[in-house]
Amino acid sequence: MNKIESPEESRKLLNKIVFDLTRSIVKKDELTRFWFFILIMFSAVGLWGWGIQIDKGLGVTGMRDYVSWGMYIANFVFFVAVSLIGFLISSTLHLLNISWSKPISRVAEQVAIAGVALAGIIIVNDMGHPDRLLNVFIHGRFASPIVWDVSVVMTYLTISVLLFYLPLIPDLAILRDRMGDEVPKWKMKIYSILALGWNGNAKQYKTIYHAMRVLMILIIPVGLSIHTVTSWLFAATLRAGWDSTIMGPYFVAGAFVAGSAAVVMLMYAYRLRYGLKEYFEDIHFDQMGKLLVFVSLLYLYFNVNEFLVPGYKMKAAEGVHLLNIFVGRYALMFWSVQILGLILPIILMLFRFFRKPLPLTVISVVVLIGAWFKRYIIVIPTLEHPFLPIQNVPAEFHHYSPTGIEIMITLFSFTAALLIITILAKLFPVITIWEYAEEKGIDKKYFSEQPKS
Amino acid sequence: MIKKINLLIVVVLFFSVQQGISQEWLVPADKQNVKNPLEYNLENVKKGKEIFMRECKSCHGEPGKNNALALTPAPPDVASTTMQKNSEGAMFYKITTGKGIMPSFKATLSEDERWLLVNYFMNFNPKKSPVLVVAPPVKATLSAQVDADKKLVTVFAEFKNKKGEEEKLTETPVNICIERAFGNLPVGQVITNENGAADFKIPNNLIGDEEGFVTFVVSLGEGFEAKKVVLDKAKVGTPKETPKLIRKGVIWSTNDNIPMWMLLSYLGAIGGAWITIGYVVFQIMRIKGMSKG
């Protein structure tokens, strides 16, 4: 980073950066309204489905005695997974001083907040009596992974929100000081309250650096725990396909794959929609592509372990389960996910061309879809094969397939997550302005100057 | 060739199964009119009733009450015309051979026993006069008390005689049960004396609930219409031991016997995280105050 000495140049560049990065806040056109309309409508339809479910009970889902965890839990695992990217990019890479990751931090944090918030909601989705969530706190057993999961989801959500907020404070001050009539009054009010009277003195910067550092370190164990504990929900049972010692790292590696793909998609959307070509540059996509290859390879390695080792032994129940997903009912889904969602992307992304923005985004979409179905394969087939034979039950109990209402509610979780991300993007810059400007060599003292109009 | 034989077997099987399920139950002509070797009298009907109650009631229900099991085809009520239009020989034949769900009793009941059943069935035949008539139940009142010190349940019973006067119910069996989680457990029977009273000696090893409380249910047997007496919990039993279902040694456990290290790890991890969060929030709050300096 080379410092820009001339004040004129500094101010000019800063103005441009602020102008570009606040476009997402200022921009208001048909497309914005249409997007909000779509999201709100689909969310409302999903909520309506949820209303039906609460009214009629879980019988409206495809879940029965044997498969009692269906699409909701698969979806829950998916959202927890996606949210984990926050800790990888905005904490680990930050602490390692990897500078290309800095403009991406806030995008990753958006994904983390939306993901973990929805993960919490989906758990409630899965309950026939949502009011009984309280029982987890009143009667919960401290030795139960469910209690650990609830605790750690709440902790991670809190940390993610704080980690989003902390680097935002100087930005909020910039917005408060520089934005004018183009931003509605209520937004300005939010900025001024949340900016906490920031005026950019050295003490304040010192405090914020310190607090960020503490959070970035804290989020590493918490982030690892959230997905490890989620994996323990499965691994702590004796069921074929879940009873595995590498579930924790297997889930964490898979989470990075899903999260990186989500971040790439979001970066591309911002780049296109808010004209941020100079900010989410080709090099960022290139680096994200490399990161995605790396975590995918890691995930592939765990997949080989997870399937080859039990497949080698073919223990009775495990064998039934494995045959079911290798050549049985789930074979098509399983092999599509492994080949299209993991192996093929790895091979493609080894070439520079496929790490260019558009190809990488297309690959990320496929990877993300694959990641969702992978969670489905982790959760459901195991439940279809209990150790004791399934007897004297209606035929529909033998296999699970989601009902319309389940799909509606699952769609709701996606639109709601996108809604959270959109609102965040419409309220706050998608890249940390002051960090970015500083990276470009602009001195901190210019940030708190009012621009001459 | 083999294929054809296979096909033939399938076809034959198919038809025989069909026959078994849906067709009229035909009785060969020579079996229709076999004579019942046993006399139709009270003694034989009573014996038949005993066998019926033991072997057949579970499916056919009690005669005249139409409370048979819901099977297809339905087991006909003994008093129904479906049953009674059978000749005695046909009944004997059907009990002997069975069909579909109706088991064959050729091996389980002797020939005489099967004829006794036919005798019992004849008791409900419209063409015959019944020899075994069940008297309408007698209205009676029952009272009972527990004497916890002497460990006795004392019972007293009386009934309204034909003149409408209360009369002591003598020489009558009274059933003593205790309430358990899934129903009443019979623990004994006493016979009332000439005063209509009886004492039930509570056994010493009777197990009660966690504190030794027992609830008695006292009732009269068949032939009486009397309210059961349910006695309040009395402390006359030995306390039930409640074994700990989960051993202390396991990691997954209730909060009562959670391993200490696990509780501390959980609380330590969560507490540590939240204290740190609290610290960060405190730093954030300090920022505001610093804007002056």
XYZ file of C-alpha atoms in Angstrom:
746
model
C 0.000 0.000 0.000
C 1.552 3.251 -1.082
C 0.369 6.400 0.547
C -1.134 9.161 -1.538
C 0.540 12.330 -0.394
C -1.455 15.014 -2.169
C -4.595 16.055 -0.264
C -6.407 16.918 -3.491
C -5.863 13.496 -4.916
C -6.852 11.866 -1.636
C -10.091 13.766 -1.439
C -10.925 13.089 -5.057
C -10.364 9.397 -4.724
C -12.257 9.216 -1.459
C -15.221 11.001 -2.981
C -15.268 8.542 -5.819
C -15.064 5.573 -3.491
C -17.853 6.874 -1.313
C -19.936 7.629 -4.363
C -19.473 4.143 -5.798
C -19.960 2.270 -2.601
C -23.111 4.097 -1.595
C -24.776 3.409 -4.905
C -26.461 0.373 -3.415
C -28.067 2.607 -0.809
C -29.087 5.365 -3.135
C -30.167 3.299 -6.090
C -33.911 3.032 -6.262
C -35.593 1.875 -9.428
C -38.216 -0.458 -10.784
C -35.965 -3.464 -10.438
C -35.386 -2.788 -6.742
C -39.082 -2.604 -6.115
C -39.751 -5.670 -8.186
C -37.086 -7.617 -6.296
C -38.553 -6.619 -2.955
C -42.004 -7.517 -4.206
C -40.894 -10.999 -5.290
C -39.091 -11.661 -2.032
C -41.884 -10.430 0.178
C -44.514 -12.275 -1.806
C -42.707 -15.600 -1.677
C -41.917 -15.122 1.982
C -45.573 -14.419 2.638
C -46.643 -17.537 0.775
C -44.169 -19.522 2.848
C -45.446 -17.986 6.064
C -48.956 -18.876 5.015
C -47.797 -22.481 4.568
C -46.273 -22.304 8.007
C -49.592 -21.100 9.359
C -51.273 -24.153 7.881
C -48.633 -26.369 9.436
C -49.081 -24.826 12.871
C -52.825 -25.158 12.552
C -52.949 -28.736 11.280
C -49.772 -30.094 12.803
C -46.725 -31.764 11.309
C -49.000 -34.272 9.588
C -49.048 -31.897 6.634
C -45.379 -32.656 6.053
C -44.008 -35.882 4.634
C -42.395 -36.714 7.968
C -43.671 -39.820 9.718
C -42.585 -42.148 12.518
C -39.417 -43.347 10.850
C -38.252 -40.364 8.852
C -38.854 -37.737 11.477
C -36.185 -35.370 10.178
C -36.949 -34.282 6.676
C -36.314 -31.364 4.417
C -36.370 -28.871 7.271
C -33.405 -30.373 9.056
C -31.510 -30.816 5.802
C -32.233 -27.164 5.119
C -31.143 -26.231 8.632
C -27.796 -27.941 8.159
C -27.438 -26.165 4.826
C -28.013 -22.727 6.311
C -25.675 -23.337 9.221
C -23.112 -24.464 6.669
C -23.493 -21.402 4.492
C -23.190 -19.082 7.463
C -19.807 -20.500 8.404
C -18.112 -18.560 5.620
C -18.331 -15.463 7.807
C -15.778 -16.826 10.157
C -13.477 -18.060 7.404
C -13.287 -14.843 5.388
C -13.884 -12.023 7.787
C -11.936 -13.518 10.644
C -9.399 -16.140 9.623
C -8.252 -14.505 6.396
C -8.310 -11.105 8.080
C -6.144 -12.277 10.941
C -3.751 -13.807 8.424
C -3.497 -10.377 6.780
C -4.675 -11.607 3.422
C -5.499 -8.315 1.805
C -7.641 -9.454 -1.125
C -10.183 -10.787 1.350
C -10.840 -7.372 2.888
C -13.429 -6.038 0.422
C -15.223 -9.375 0.659
C -15.517 -9.381 4.455
C -18.793 -7.577 4.616
C -20.367 -9.771 1.949
C -19.291 -12.805 3.956
C -20.713 -11.285 7.110
C -24.039 -10.627 5.349
C -24.183 -14.262 4.324
C -23.291 -15.322 7.858
C -26.005 -13.244 9.494
C -28.701 -14.279 7.048
C -27.637 -17.926 7.192
C -27.503 -18.328 10.921
C -30.655 -16.285 11.532
C -32.578 -18.497 9.153
C -31.000 -21.625 10.628
C -32.532 -20.611 13.934
C -35.915 -20.032 12.338
C -35.830 -23.333 10.464
C -35.369 -25.226 13.728
C -38.627 -23.673 14.886
C -40.150 -24.607 11.510
C -39.452 -28.194 12.305
C -41.464 -28.071 15.519
C -45.126 -28.934 15.533
C -45.500 -26.725 18.589
C -43.192 -23.733 18.134
C -44.160 -22.467 21.576
C -42.388 -25.459 23.059
C -39.047 -24.023 22.035
C -39.057 -22.518 25.491
C -38.849 -26.011 26.921
C -35.305 -26.221 25.616
C -34.428 -23.464 28.057
C -36.652 -24.624 30.896
C -36.094 -28.376 30.747
C -33.081 -28.702 28.450
C -30.424 -31.204 29.372
C -26.963 -29.796 29.469
C -25.668 -33.079 28.102
C -27.810 -32.861 24.976
C -26.300 -31.766 21.648
C -29.608 -30.042 20.920
C -29.074 -27.678 23.828
C -25.497 -27.097 22.735
C -26.710 -26.386 19.243
C -29.273 -23.844 20.340
C -26.710 -22.138 22.564
C -24.044 -21.981 19.925
C -26.397 -20.798 17.174
C -27.417 -17.857 19.344
C -23.833 -17.088 20.243
C -22.682 -17.203 16.645
C -25.543 -14.986 15.527
C -24.646 -12.397 18.141
C -20.976 -12.426 17.239
C -21.752 -12.219 13.543
C -23.962 -9.206 14.059
C -21.282 -7.506 16.162
C -18.618 -8.361 13.625
C -20.793 -6.823 10.965
C -21.428 -3.747 13.072
C -17.954 -2.947 14.371
C -16.219 -2.176 11.068
C -19.412 -0.442 10.026
C -19.171 2.287 12.654
C -16.643 4.528 10.807
C -18.619 3.936 7.600
C -21.776 5.050 9.338
C -20.043 8.247 10.328
C -19.003 8.813 6.718
C -22.586 8.254 5.602
C -23.893 10.528 8.340
C -21.488 13.282 7.347
C -21.597 13.008 3.600
C -24.988 11.827 2.485
C -27.651 14.363 1.732
C -31.103 14.490 0.278
C -30.672 11.391 -1.841
C -31.095 9.305 1.293
C -34.397 9.325 3.206
C -34.452 10.947 6.632
C -35.101 7.773 8.595
C -32.019 6.168 7.110
C -29.933 9.188 8.065
C -31.320 8.942 11.548
C -30.300 5.286 11.785
C -26.804 6.188 10.601
C -26.406 8.936 13.099
C -27.606 6.811 16.015
C -25.553 3.789 15.061
C -22.440 5.871 14.368
C -22.205 6.476 18.127
C -20.831 9.979 17.683
C -17.818 8.704 15.828
C -15.396 11.406 14.862
C -12.435 9.293 13.980
C -9.931 10.141 16.669
C -7.038 7.846 17.392
C -8.541 6.523 20.597
C -11.692 5.468 18.832
C -9.761 3.695 16.115
C -7.669 1.960 18.698
C -10.757 0.737 20.518
C -12.394 -0.504 17.380
C -9.305 -2.340 16.200
C -9.018 -3.931 19.582
C -12.663 -4.968 19.752
C -12.558 -6.356 16.208
C -9.492 -8.367 17.025
C -11.138 -9.852 20.097
C -14.228 -10.802 18.108
C -12.242 -12.266 15.237
C -10.431 -14.518 17.643
C -13.606 -15.420 19.513
C -15.476 -16.322 16.377
C -12.973 -19.023 15.431
C -13.844 -21.477 18.227
C -17.497 -20.483 18.132
C -17.666 -20.873 14.360
C -15.990 -24.249 14.506
C -18.336 -25.279 17.300
C -21.509 -24.293 15.556
C -20.983 -26.665 12.713
C -19.268 -29.332 14.728
C -22.150 -29.398 17.180
C -24.572 -29.540 14.265
C -22.687 -32.572 13.023
C -22.880 -34.111 16.484
C -26.658 -34.019 16.303
C -26.078 -36.843 13.854
C -22.761 -38.306 14.911
C -23.808 -38.732 18.548
C -26.326 -41.373 17.480
C -25.712 -44.968 16.481
C -27.458 -44.737 13.130
C -25.867 -46.116 9.992
C -24.400 -43.246 7.997
C -24.224 -40.898 10.959
C -22.210 -42.947 13.403
C -18.904 -41.508 12.249
C -15.939 -39.934 13.964
C -15.084 -37.463 11.218
C -18.534 -35.868 11.018
C -17.259 -32.631 12.576
C -14.460 -31.760 10.143
C -16.484 -33.271 7.296
C -19.281 -30.801 7.995
C -16.929 -27.864 8.496
C -15.152 -28.525 5.196
C -18.498 -28.877 3.424
C -19.647 -25.650 5.006
C -16.749 -23.706 3.543
C -17.626 -25.040 0.103
C -21.244 -23.952 0.349
C -20.408 -20.595 1.925
C -17.707 -19.691 -0.568
C -20.096 -20.441 -3.404
C -22.741 -18.222 -1.828
C -20.264 -15.377 -1.386
C -19.132 -15.603 -5.006
C -22.737 -15.396 -6.180
C -23.413 -12.385 -4.019
C -20.207 -10.665 -5.139
C -21.204 -11.133 -8.729
C -24.688 -9.805 -8.094
C -23.326 -6.665 -6.410
C -20.699 -6.179 -9.058
C -23.322 -6.285 -11.759
C -26.150 -4.475 -10.051
C -24.253 -1.742 -8.280
C -21.533 -1.294 -10.867
C -18.722 -2.349 -8.578
C -16.403 -3.756 -11.230
C -13.479 -1.838 -9.820
C -14.112 -3.140 -6.335
C -14.992 -6.780 -6.850
C -12.237 -7.157 -9.367
C -11.331 -10.176 -11.451
C -8.564 -10.903 -9.008
C -11.065 -11.258 -6.188
C -13.007 -13.804 -8.160
C -9.788 -15.520 -9.084
C -8.772 -15.764 -5.451
C -12.226 -16.886 -4.365
C -12.055 -19.545 -7.070
C -8.778 -20.766 -5.656
C -10.238 -20.762 -2.173
C -13.217 -22.723 -3.449
C -10.942 -25.287 -5.084
C -8.974 -25.611 -1.897
C -11.960 -26.152 0.373
C -13.600 -28.423 -2.200
C -10.529 -30.600 -2.293
C -10.594 -30.710 1.477
C -14.248 -31.684 1.368
C -13.564 -34.297 -1.290
C -10.902 -35.769 0.940
C -13.398 -36.085 3.789
C -15.970 -37.547 1.419
C -13.563 -40.260 0.370
C -12.995 -41.069 4.029
C -16.656 -40.934 4.891
C -17.718 -43.363 2.169
C -14.700 -45.480 1.348
C -13.954 -46.653 4.881
C -17.458 -47.878 5.762
C -17.867 -49.123 2.175
C -14.750 -51.233 2.603
C -16.241 -52.969 5.636
C -19.909 -53.004 4.624
C -21.126 -53.710 8.151
C -24.684 -55.002 7.999
C -26.740 -51.860 8.578
C -24.106 -49.567 7.122
C -24.079 -51.741 4.009
C -27.809 -51.381 3.475
C -27.478 -47.627 3.824
C -24.515 -47.360 1.470
C -26.123 -49.525 -1.218
C -29.202 -47.335 -0.963
C -27.250 -44.204 -1.782
C -24.692 -45.747 -4.164
C -26.995 -47.815 -6.355
C -30.445 -47.547 -4.771
C -33.129 -44.967 -4.371
C -30.733 -42.066 -3.841
C -28.079 -43.071 -6.378
C -28.982 -40.443 -8.939
C -29.016 -37.651 -6.393
C -25.850 -38.864 -4.715
C -23.730 -39.183 -7.841
C -25.035 -35.933 -9.309
C -24.084 -34.141 -6.139
C -20.645 -35.702 -5.934
C -19.752 -35.334 -9.583
C -21.535 -32.147 -10.657
C -21.366 -30.431 -7.301
C -17.853 -31.334 -6.266
C -15.520 -33.179 -8.640
C -16.337 -31.369 -11.865
C -16.145 -27.892 -10.278
C -12.761 -28.747 -8.794
C -11.411 -29.779 -12.172
C -12.871 -26.784 -13.977
C -11.735 -24.237 -11.445
C -8.154 -25.391 -11.831
C -8.195 -23.468 -15.116
C -7.884 -19.704 -14.938
C -10.744 -19.169 -17.376
C -13.254 -20.737 -15.033
C -12.188 -18.459 -12.220
C -13.318 -15.414 -14.174
C -16.375 -13.747 -12.668
C -19.145 -15.153 -14.821
C -17.951 -18.763 -15.178
C -17.094 -18.874 -11.492
C -20.552 -17.626 -10.567
C -22.204 -20.261 -12.735
C -20.056 -22.924 -11.112
C -20.921 -21.529 -7.682
C -24.628 -21.818 -8.390
C -24.188 -25.487 -9.255
C -21.987 -26.038 -6.204
C -24.538 -24.400 -3.922
C -27.414 -26.459 -5.297
C -25.263 -29.555 -4.898
C -24.484 -28.537 -1.326
C -28.183 -28.348 -0.524
C -28.897 -31.793 -1.918
C -25.846 -33.167 -0.146
C -27.453 -32.206 3.168
C -30.620 -33.953 2.037
C -28.618 -37.109 1.414
C -26.938 -36.858 4.785
C -30.201 -36.518 6.699
C -32.903 -38.605 5.056
C -31.622 -41.981 3.736
C -30.259 -42.913 7.153
C -33.682 -42.515 8.721
C -35.280 -44.759 6.108
C -33.202 -47.638 7.422
C -33.717 -48.180 11.127
C -32.077 -51.164 12.741
C -35.361 -52.924 13.528
C -37.546 -53.882 10.587
C -40.333 -51.486 9.696
C -43.526 -53.458 10.304
C -47.255 -52.960 10.416
C -47.223 -49.356 9.298
C -48.870 -47.657 6.340
C -46.817 -47.824 3.154
C -46.159 -44.084 3.194
C -44.117 -44.469 6.382
C -41.425 -46.432 4.568
C -40.090 -43.618 2.465
C -39.983 -39.907 2.808
C -40.812 -37.344 0.220
C -41.488 -33.724 1.056
C -44.967 -32.291 0.648
C -45.945 -29.043 -1.017
C -46.142 -27.253 2.301
C -42.656 -28.360 3.254
C -41.313 -27.081 -0.045
C -43.197 -23.802 0.418
C -41.721 -23.277 3.871
C -38.271 -24.186 2.610
C -38.630 -21.674 -0.193
C -39.603 -19.158 2.430
C -36.302 -19.694 4.181
C -34.444 -18.830 0.984
C -36.449 -15.744 0.200
C -36.243 -14.612 3.808
C -32.465 -15.017 3.756
C -32.259 -13.028 0.536
C -34.520 -10.423 2.078
C -32.177 -10.004 5.029
C -29.192 -9.700 2.699
C -31.013 -7.229 0.474
C -32.043 -5.064 3.386
C -28.494 -5.046 4.692
C -27.213 -4.086 1.249
C -29.813 -1.331 0.923
C -28.965 0.104 4.323
C -25.214 -0.200 4.464
C -22.369 -0.202 1.965
C -21.487 -3.690 0.784
C -17.786 -2.999 1.128
C -16.177 -1.375 4.162
C -15.452 2.099 2.847
C -12.813 3.238 5.299
C -10.848 0.013 5.159
C -10.939 0.050 1.414
C -9.915 3.705 1.184
C -7.081 3.149 3.590
C -5.934 0.184 1.546
C -5.815 2.545 -1.452
C -3.491 4.845 0.470
C -5.873 7.545 1.702
C -5.060 8.840 5.157
C -7.635 8.400 7.903
C -7.778 12.121 8.561
C -9.733 12.714 5.316
C -12.546 10.381 6.354
C -14.073 12.740 8.834
C -13.855 15.784 6.624
C -17.068 17.157 5.253
C -16.843 17.388 1.474
C -16.958 20.853 0.028
C -20.076 21.057 -1.994
C -43.406 -77.899 -20.145
C -42.200 -76.815 -16.739
C -43.502 -73.356 -17.495
C -46.921 -74.763 -18.176
C -46.919 -76.711 -14.939
C -45.891 -73.597 -13.091
C -48.711 -71.705 -14.683
C -51.131 -74.431 -13.765
C -49.965 -74.353 -10.151
C -50.409 -70.593 -10.045
C -53.898 -70.838 -11.479
C -54.917 -73.586 -9.065
C -53.459 -71.682 -6.134
C -55.238 -68.559 -7.240
C -58.589 -70.258 -7.365
C -58.181 -72.089 -4.118
C -57.221 -68.862 -2.378
C -60.227 -67.158 -3.937
C -62.396 -69.985 -2.696
C -60.935 -69.659 0.779
C -61.702 -66.001 0.937
C -65.012 -65.360 -0.616
C -67.093 -68.407 -1.235
C -70.067 -69.751 0.634
C -69.059 -72.205 3.327
C -70.340 -75.485 1.938
C -70.892 -78.519 4.130
C -70.900 -81.969 2.464
C -74.354 -83.565 2.446
C -73.354 -86.568 4.531
C -72.068 -84.250 7.311
C -75.178 -82.076 7.305
C -77.375 -84.501 9.135
C -75.009 -86.139 11.582
C -76.858 -86.579 14.850
C -75.616 -84.936 18.039
C -74.638 -87.860 20.296
C -74.984 -85.743 23.457
C -78.226 -84.872 25.132
C -79.417 -81.250 25.083
C -79.645 -80.475 28.812
C -78.513 -77.879 31.336
C -75.353 -79.722 32.337
C -74.092 -80.109 28.767
C -74.971 -76.513 27.870
C -73.070 -75.282 30.918
C -70.028 -77.323 29.917
C -70.279 -75.991 26.384
C -70.489 -72.441 27.693
C -67.289 -72.928 29.627
C -65.419 -74.061 26.505
C -66.943 -71.267 24.453
C -65.880 -68.608 26.912
C -62.358 -69.972 26.837
C -61.829 -70.741 23.145
C -64.264 -68.774 21.049
C -65.380 -65.596 22.836
C -62.239 -63.709 21.823
C -63.489 -63.653 18.228
C -67.204 -64.332 18.331
C -68.005 -62.196 21.341
C -70.754 -62.996 23.818
C -73.977 -64.491 22.443
C -76.643 -61.914 21.665
C -74.406 -58.939 22.293
C -73.046 -58.557 18.770
C -69.618 -57.759 20.067
C -67.554 -59.954 17.770
C -64.091 -58.918 16.581
C -64.132 -56.708 13.502
C -62.712 -59.235 11.025
C -63.603 -59.888 7.400
C -65.548 -62.068 7.071
C -67.010 -61.251 10.450
C -67.320 -64.057 12.987
C -71.108 -64.365 13.345
C -72.763 -63.878 16.704
C -73.860 -67.201 18.168
C -77.453 -65.992 18.544
C -77.587 -64.636 14.988
C -79.550 -66.318 12.202
C -76.360 -66.783 10.177
C -75.174 -69.056 12.927
C -78.474 -70.612 13.847
C -79.532 -71.555 10.322
C -76.753 -74.166 10.428
C -77.859 -77.674 11.258
C -76.185 -79.252 14.280
C -74.146 -81.440 11.947
C -73.062 -78.386 9.948
C -71.973 -76.570 13.109
C -69.927 -79.551 14.180
C -68.371 -79.793 10.748
C -67.473 -76.108 10.646
C -65.933 -76.118 14.113
C -63.947 -79.178 13.138
C -62.582 -78.002 9.807
C -62.425 -74.225 10.174
C -62.068 -71.874 7.191
C -59.891 -68.821 6.616
C -59.561 -66.951 9.892
C -61.880 -69.377 11.674
C -59.444 -71.947 13.051
C -59.938 -75.693 12.833
C -60.512 -77.185 16.277
C -60.017 -80.766 15.186
C -56.705 -81.010 16.976
C -57.369 -78.757 19.978
C -60.812 -79.943 21.082
C -62.027 -83.547 21.447
C -65.047 -84.705 19.499
C -67.129 -84.573 22.672
C -66.051 -81.026 23.434
C -67.030 -79.898 19.954
C -70.471 -81.466 20.410
C -70.767 -79.699 23.791
C -70.212 -76.415 21.946
C -73.003 -77.316 19.554
C -75.180 -77.947 22.595
C -74.360 -74.500 23.911
C -75.179 -72.976 20.536
C -78.573 -74.738 20.626
C -79.390 -72.793 23.766
C -79.850 -69.783 21.450
C -81.739 -71.643 18.738
C -85.192 -70.102 18.146
C -86.664 -73.563 17.637
C -85.531 -74.827 21.002
C -86.388 -73.627 24.442
C -83.304 -72.375 26.282
C -82.189 -74.448 29.248
C -79.593 -72.029 30.571
C -81.173 -68.700 31.424
C -79.038 -65.965 32.898
C -80.943 -64.133 35.627
C -80.978 -60.325 35.376
C -78.329 -58.762 37.576
C -79.211 -58.007 41.187
C -78.855 -54.384 42.278
C -76.530 -54.221 45.238
C -74.584 -51.673 47.228
C -71.074 -52.169 48.324
C -69.022 -50.309 50.873
C -65.459 -50.753 51.997
C -62.825 -49.242 54.258
C -59.143 -49.638 54.789
C -57.807 -50.092 58.281
C -54.182 -49.129 57.849
C -53.138 -50.180 61.370
C -54.593 -53.680 61.262
C -53.810 -53.922 57.544
C -57.342 -54.908 56.657
C -59.825 -54.008 53.957
C -63.305 -54.449 55.447
C -66.163 -54.944 53.026
C -69.892 -54.781 53.503
C -72.556 -55.578 50.918
C -76.358 -55.457 50.833
C -79.062 -55.656 48.163
C -82.723 -54.807 47.659
C -84.881 -57.929 47.908
C -88.135 -58.454 46.046
C -90.096 -56.605 48.693
C -87.849 -53.633 48.239
C -86.137 -53.997 51.595
C -82.410 -53.762 52.131
C -81.023 -57.183 52.918
C -77.482 -58.283 53.729
C -75.678 -59.949 50.861
C -74.280 -63.192 52.215
C -71.998 -65.878 50.834
C -71.017 -63.718 47.867
C -67.534 -63.362 46.433
C -66.084 -59.834 46.438
C -63.074 -59.009 44.282
C -60.225 -56.922 45.652
C -57.961 -55.171 43.147
C -55.367 -52.443 43.379
C -54.853 -49.640 40.923
C -51.772 -49.902 38.785
C -50.547 -47.730 35.945
C -52.190 -49.806 33.241
C -55.284 -51.184 34.941
C -56.491 -52.916 38.069
C -54.451 -55.773 39.435
C -56.514 -58.472 41.206
C -54.948 -59.259 44.577
C -57.601 -61.448 46.139
C -61.204 -62.467 46.692
C -63.208 -62.660 49.930
C -66.618 -64.250 50.614
C -69.124 -62.274 52.646
C -70.310 -63.825 55.916
C -73.852 -63.991 57.334
C -73.631 -60.266 58.170
C -72.822 -59.364 54.591
C -69.305 -58.436 55.686
C -65.841 -59.708 54.895
C -62.249 -58.820 55.763
C -59.371 -58.848 53.358
C -55.989 -59.264 54.966
C -53.558 -56.985 53.158
C -50.404 -58.951 52.400
C -47.222 -57.612 53.941
C -45.252 -57.573 50.727
C -47.763 -55.557 48.728
C -45.892 -52.917 46.753
C -47.366 -49.430 46.653
C -46.202 -46.255 44.940
C -42.949 -44.435 45.689
C -44.211 -43.682 49.196
C -46.027 -46.971 49.787
C -49.540 -45.716 49.062
C -52.032 -48.204 47.635
C -55.436 -47.561 46.065
C -57.904 -50.453 46.415
C -60.740 -51.113 44.008
C -63.481 -53.360 45.445
C -66.162 -54.872 43.226
C -68.805 -57.607 43.113
C -68.576 -60.393 40.568
C -70.887 -61.375 37.751
C -74.633 -61.294 38.384
C -74.595 -58.104 40.383
C -75.038 -54.544 39.415
C -73.109 -52.544 41.948
C -70.822 -49.531 41.894
C -67.174 -50.307 42.347
C -65.681 -48.836 45.466
C -62.418 -47.006 44.920
C -60.691 -46.383 48.215
C -58.437 -43.408 48.762
C -54.730 -43.937 48.840
C -53.769 -45.767 51.997
C -50.267 -46.200 53.265
C -50.334 -49.976 53.580
C -47.800 -51.102 50.997
C -44.058 -51.171 50.854
C -42.611 -48.234 48.930
C -41.783 -48.951 45.303
C -38.136 -48.703 44.513
C -37.441 -46.367 41.615
C -34.315 -47.560 39.959
C -32.258 -44.872 38.244
C -32.858 -45.629 34.602
C -29.726 -43.861 33.516
C -26.482 -44.788 35.131
C -24.223 -42.050 36.296
C -21.404 -43.278 34.122
C -22.860 -42.266 30.765
C -22.150 -38.923 29.166
C -25.653 -38.322 27.887
C -27.812 -38.035 30.933
C -30.416 -36.050 32.786
C -29.425 -32.857 34.518
C -29.510 -34.687 37.844
C -26.657 -36.972 37.037
C -24.790 -35.117 34.349
C -21.040 -35.627 34.708
C -19.517 -32.599 36.384
C -16.811 -32.126 33.781
C -19.415 -31.971 31.053
C -21.518 -29.401 32.857
C -18.464 -27.282 33.567
C -17.213 -27.548 29.974
C -20.561 -26.460 28.622
C -21.072 -23.621 31.043
C -17.419 -22.606 30.740
C -17.505 -22.443 26.958
C -20.797 -20.609 26.718
C -20.001 -18.359 29.668
C -16.577 -17.538 28.265
C -18.035 -16.617 24.888
C -20.717 -14.396 26.389
C -18.365 -12.672 28.788
C -16.158 -11.843 25.818
C -19.177 -10.598 23.899
C -20.069 -8.479 26.893
C -16.560 -7.060 26.903
C -16.829 -6.134 23.224
C -20.209 -4.496 23.761
C -18.657 -2.522 26.596
C -15.899 -1.328 24.247
C -18.495 -0.265 21.721
C -20.281 1.745 24.360
C -17.030 3.452 25.255
C -16.607 4.716 21.707
C -19.363 7.217 22.201
C -17.682 8.780 25.188
C -14.420 9.120 23.308
C -15.757 11.435 20.642
C -15.036 14.441 22.868
C -11.414 13.681 23.597
